[in-house]
mmCIF file of C-alpha atoms in Angstrom:
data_model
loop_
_atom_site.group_PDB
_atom_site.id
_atom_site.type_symbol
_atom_site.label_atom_id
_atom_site.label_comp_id
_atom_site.label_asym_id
_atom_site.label_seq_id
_atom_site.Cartn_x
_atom_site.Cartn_y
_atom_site.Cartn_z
ATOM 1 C CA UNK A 8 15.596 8.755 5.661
ATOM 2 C CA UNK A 9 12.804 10.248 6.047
ATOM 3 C CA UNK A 10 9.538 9.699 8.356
ATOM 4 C CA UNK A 11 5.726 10.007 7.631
ATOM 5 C CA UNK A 12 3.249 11.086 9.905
ATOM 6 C CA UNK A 13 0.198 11.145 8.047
ATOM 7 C CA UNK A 14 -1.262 8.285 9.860
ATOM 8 C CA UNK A 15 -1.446 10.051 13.661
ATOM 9 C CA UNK A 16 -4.414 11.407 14.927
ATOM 10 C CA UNK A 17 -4.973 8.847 17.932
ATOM 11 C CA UNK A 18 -2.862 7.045 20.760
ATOM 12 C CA UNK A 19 -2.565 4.167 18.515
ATOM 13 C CA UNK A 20 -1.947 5.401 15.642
ATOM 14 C CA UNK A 21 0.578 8.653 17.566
ATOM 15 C CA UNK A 22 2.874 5.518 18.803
ATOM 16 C CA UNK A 23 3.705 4.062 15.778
ATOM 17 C CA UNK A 24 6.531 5.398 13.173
ATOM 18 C CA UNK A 25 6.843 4.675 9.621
ATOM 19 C CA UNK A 26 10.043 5.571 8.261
ATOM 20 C CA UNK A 27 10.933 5.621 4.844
ATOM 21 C CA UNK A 28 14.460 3.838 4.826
ATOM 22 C CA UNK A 29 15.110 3.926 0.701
ATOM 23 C CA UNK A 30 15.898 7.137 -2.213
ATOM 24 C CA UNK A 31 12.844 7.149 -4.482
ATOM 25 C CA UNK A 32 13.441 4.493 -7.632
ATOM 26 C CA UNK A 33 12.936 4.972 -11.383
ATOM 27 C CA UNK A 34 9.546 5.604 -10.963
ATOM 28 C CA UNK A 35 9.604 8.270 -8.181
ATOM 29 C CA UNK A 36 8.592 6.213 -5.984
ATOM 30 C CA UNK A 37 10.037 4.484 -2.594
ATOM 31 C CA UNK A 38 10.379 0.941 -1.864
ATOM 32 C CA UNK A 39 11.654 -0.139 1.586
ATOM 33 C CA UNK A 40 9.776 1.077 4.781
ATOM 34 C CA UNK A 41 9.796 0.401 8.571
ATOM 35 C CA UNK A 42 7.011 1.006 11.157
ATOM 36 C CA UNK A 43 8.072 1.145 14.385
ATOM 37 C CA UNK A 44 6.374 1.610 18.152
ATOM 38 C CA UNK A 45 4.481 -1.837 18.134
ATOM 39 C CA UNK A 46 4.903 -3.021 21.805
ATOM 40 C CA UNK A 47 7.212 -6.087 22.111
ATOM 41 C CA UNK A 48 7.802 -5.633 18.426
ATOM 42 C CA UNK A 49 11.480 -4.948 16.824
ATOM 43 C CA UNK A 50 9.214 -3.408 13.936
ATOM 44 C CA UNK A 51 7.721 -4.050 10.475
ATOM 45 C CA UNK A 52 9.568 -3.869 7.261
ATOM 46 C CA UNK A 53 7.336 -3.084 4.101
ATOM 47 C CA UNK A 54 9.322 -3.369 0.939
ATOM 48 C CA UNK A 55 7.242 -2.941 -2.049
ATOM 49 C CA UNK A 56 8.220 -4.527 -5.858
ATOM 50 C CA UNK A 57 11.519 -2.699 -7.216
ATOM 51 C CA UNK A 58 11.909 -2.867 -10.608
ATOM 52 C CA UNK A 59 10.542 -4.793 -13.519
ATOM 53 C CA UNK A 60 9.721 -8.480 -12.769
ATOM 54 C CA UNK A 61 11.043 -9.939 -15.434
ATOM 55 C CA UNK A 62 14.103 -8.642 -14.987
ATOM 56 C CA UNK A 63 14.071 -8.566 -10.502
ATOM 57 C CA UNK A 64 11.478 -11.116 -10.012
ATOM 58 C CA UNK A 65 8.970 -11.089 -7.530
ATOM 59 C CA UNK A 66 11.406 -8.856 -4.709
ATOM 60 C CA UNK A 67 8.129 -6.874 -2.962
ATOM 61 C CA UNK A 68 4.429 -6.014 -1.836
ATOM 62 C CA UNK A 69 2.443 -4.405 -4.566
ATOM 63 C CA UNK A 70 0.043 -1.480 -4.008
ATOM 64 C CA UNK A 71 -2.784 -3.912 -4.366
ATOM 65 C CA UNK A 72 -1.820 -6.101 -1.900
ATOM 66 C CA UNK A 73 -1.784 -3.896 0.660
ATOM 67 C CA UNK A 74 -5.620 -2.713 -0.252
ATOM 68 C CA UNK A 75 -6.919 -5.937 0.183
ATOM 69 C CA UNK A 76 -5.446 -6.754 3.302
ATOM 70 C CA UNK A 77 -7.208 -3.339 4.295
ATOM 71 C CA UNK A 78 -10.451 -4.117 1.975
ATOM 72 C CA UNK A 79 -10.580 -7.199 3.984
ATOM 73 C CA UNK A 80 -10.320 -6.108 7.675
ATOM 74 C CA UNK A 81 -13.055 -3.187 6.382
ATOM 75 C CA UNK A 82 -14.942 -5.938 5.184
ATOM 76 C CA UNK A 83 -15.016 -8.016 8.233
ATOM 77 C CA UNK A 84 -15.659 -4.792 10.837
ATOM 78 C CA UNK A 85 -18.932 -4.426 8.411
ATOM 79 C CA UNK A 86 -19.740 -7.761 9.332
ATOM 80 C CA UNK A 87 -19.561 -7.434 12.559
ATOM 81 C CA UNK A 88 -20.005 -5.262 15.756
ATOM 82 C CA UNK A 89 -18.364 -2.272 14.367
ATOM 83 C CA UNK A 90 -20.208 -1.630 11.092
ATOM 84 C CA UNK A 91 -20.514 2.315 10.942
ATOM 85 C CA UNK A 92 -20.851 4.599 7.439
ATOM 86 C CA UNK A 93 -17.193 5.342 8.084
ATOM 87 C CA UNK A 94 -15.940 2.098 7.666
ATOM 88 C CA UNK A 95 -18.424 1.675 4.138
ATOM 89 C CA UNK A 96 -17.057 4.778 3.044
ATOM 90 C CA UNK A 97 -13.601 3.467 3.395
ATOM 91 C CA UNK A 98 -14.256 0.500 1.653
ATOM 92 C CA UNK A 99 -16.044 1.713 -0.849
ATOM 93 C CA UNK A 100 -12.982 4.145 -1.808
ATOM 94 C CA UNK A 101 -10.375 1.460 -1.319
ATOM 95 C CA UNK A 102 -12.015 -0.390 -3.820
ATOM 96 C CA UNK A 103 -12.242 2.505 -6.108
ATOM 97 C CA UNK A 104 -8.834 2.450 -5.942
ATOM 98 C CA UNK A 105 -8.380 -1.140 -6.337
ATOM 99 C CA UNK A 106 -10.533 -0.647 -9.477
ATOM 100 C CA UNK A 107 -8.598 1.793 -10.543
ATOM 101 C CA UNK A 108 -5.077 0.115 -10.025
ATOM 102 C CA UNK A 109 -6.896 -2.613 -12.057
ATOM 103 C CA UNK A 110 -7.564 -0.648 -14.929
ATOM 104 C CA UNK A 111 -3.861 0.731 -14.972
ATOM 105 C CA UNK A 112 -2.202 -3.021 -15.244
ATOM 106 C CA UNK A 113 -5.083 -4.097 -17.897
ATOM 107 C CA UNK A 114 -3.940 -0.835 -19.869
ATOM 108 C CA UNK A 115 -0.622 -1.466 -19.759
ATOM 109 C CA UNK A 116 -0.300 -5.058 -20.536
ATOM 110 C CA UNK A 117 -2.847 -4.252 -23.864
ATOM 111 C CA UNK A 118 -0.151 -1.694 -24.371
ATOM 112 C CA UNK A 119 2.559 -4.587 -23.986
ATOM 113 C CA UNK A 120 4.435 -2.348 -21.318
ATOM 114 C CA UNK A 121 3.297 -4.128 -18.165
ATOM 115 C CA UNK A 122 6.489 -5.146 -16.174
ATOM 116 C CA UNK A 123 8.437 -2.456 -17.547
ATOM 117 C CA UNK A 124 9.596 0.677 -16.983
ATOM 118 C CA UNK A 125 8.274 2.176 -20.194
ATOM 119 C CA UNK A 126 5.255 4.750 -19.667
#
């Protein structure tokens, strides 16, 4: 296991833990993680797609997915009382990389490769 701390630089944020609780897949990446420290919480479990969904199914949360929940909350402190440039510039770069995530899946299903392991 091993545990991330790039998220602390507040109370909030210094409370929490996110520990990885997986070995890195096929792909070099991880899939299962926990974030602990939320008050009268047991904890969050985050596992993210493993594998090729034709062959695993649907068995995770997608990179994606977790940029529009954030794109969204962004979104709806720019509609409200805490607009700032922060928050814009945030949004603007999580949707850069939502763009950009885009792109990669529209390459690789041209390329007939999407939902595979090939590169």
């Amino acid at each position: 296991m091993r545990v991330i701390e790039d998220h602390k630089i507040n109370p909030a944020n210094d409370t929490l833990t996110i520990t990885v609780l997986d070995e890195p897949g096929a792909g070099g990446a991880n899939h299962q993680y926990l974030v602990t420290g939320i008050k009268d919480h047991p904890g969050v479990h985050i596992n993210f797609q493993n594998g090729p969904i034709p062959e695993n199914g649907v068995n995770g949360l997608t990179q994606e997915v977790l940029l529009a929940i954030v794109a969204d909350r962004l979104r709806s402190f720019q509609a409200g009382s805490f607009s700032c440039k922060a928050n814009a510039c945030a949004l603007t770069h999580i949707e850069e990389a939502q763009h950009w995530l885009q792109q990669r899946t529209i390459e690789r299903m041209r390329r007939g490769v999407e939902g595979t392991h090939q590169i």
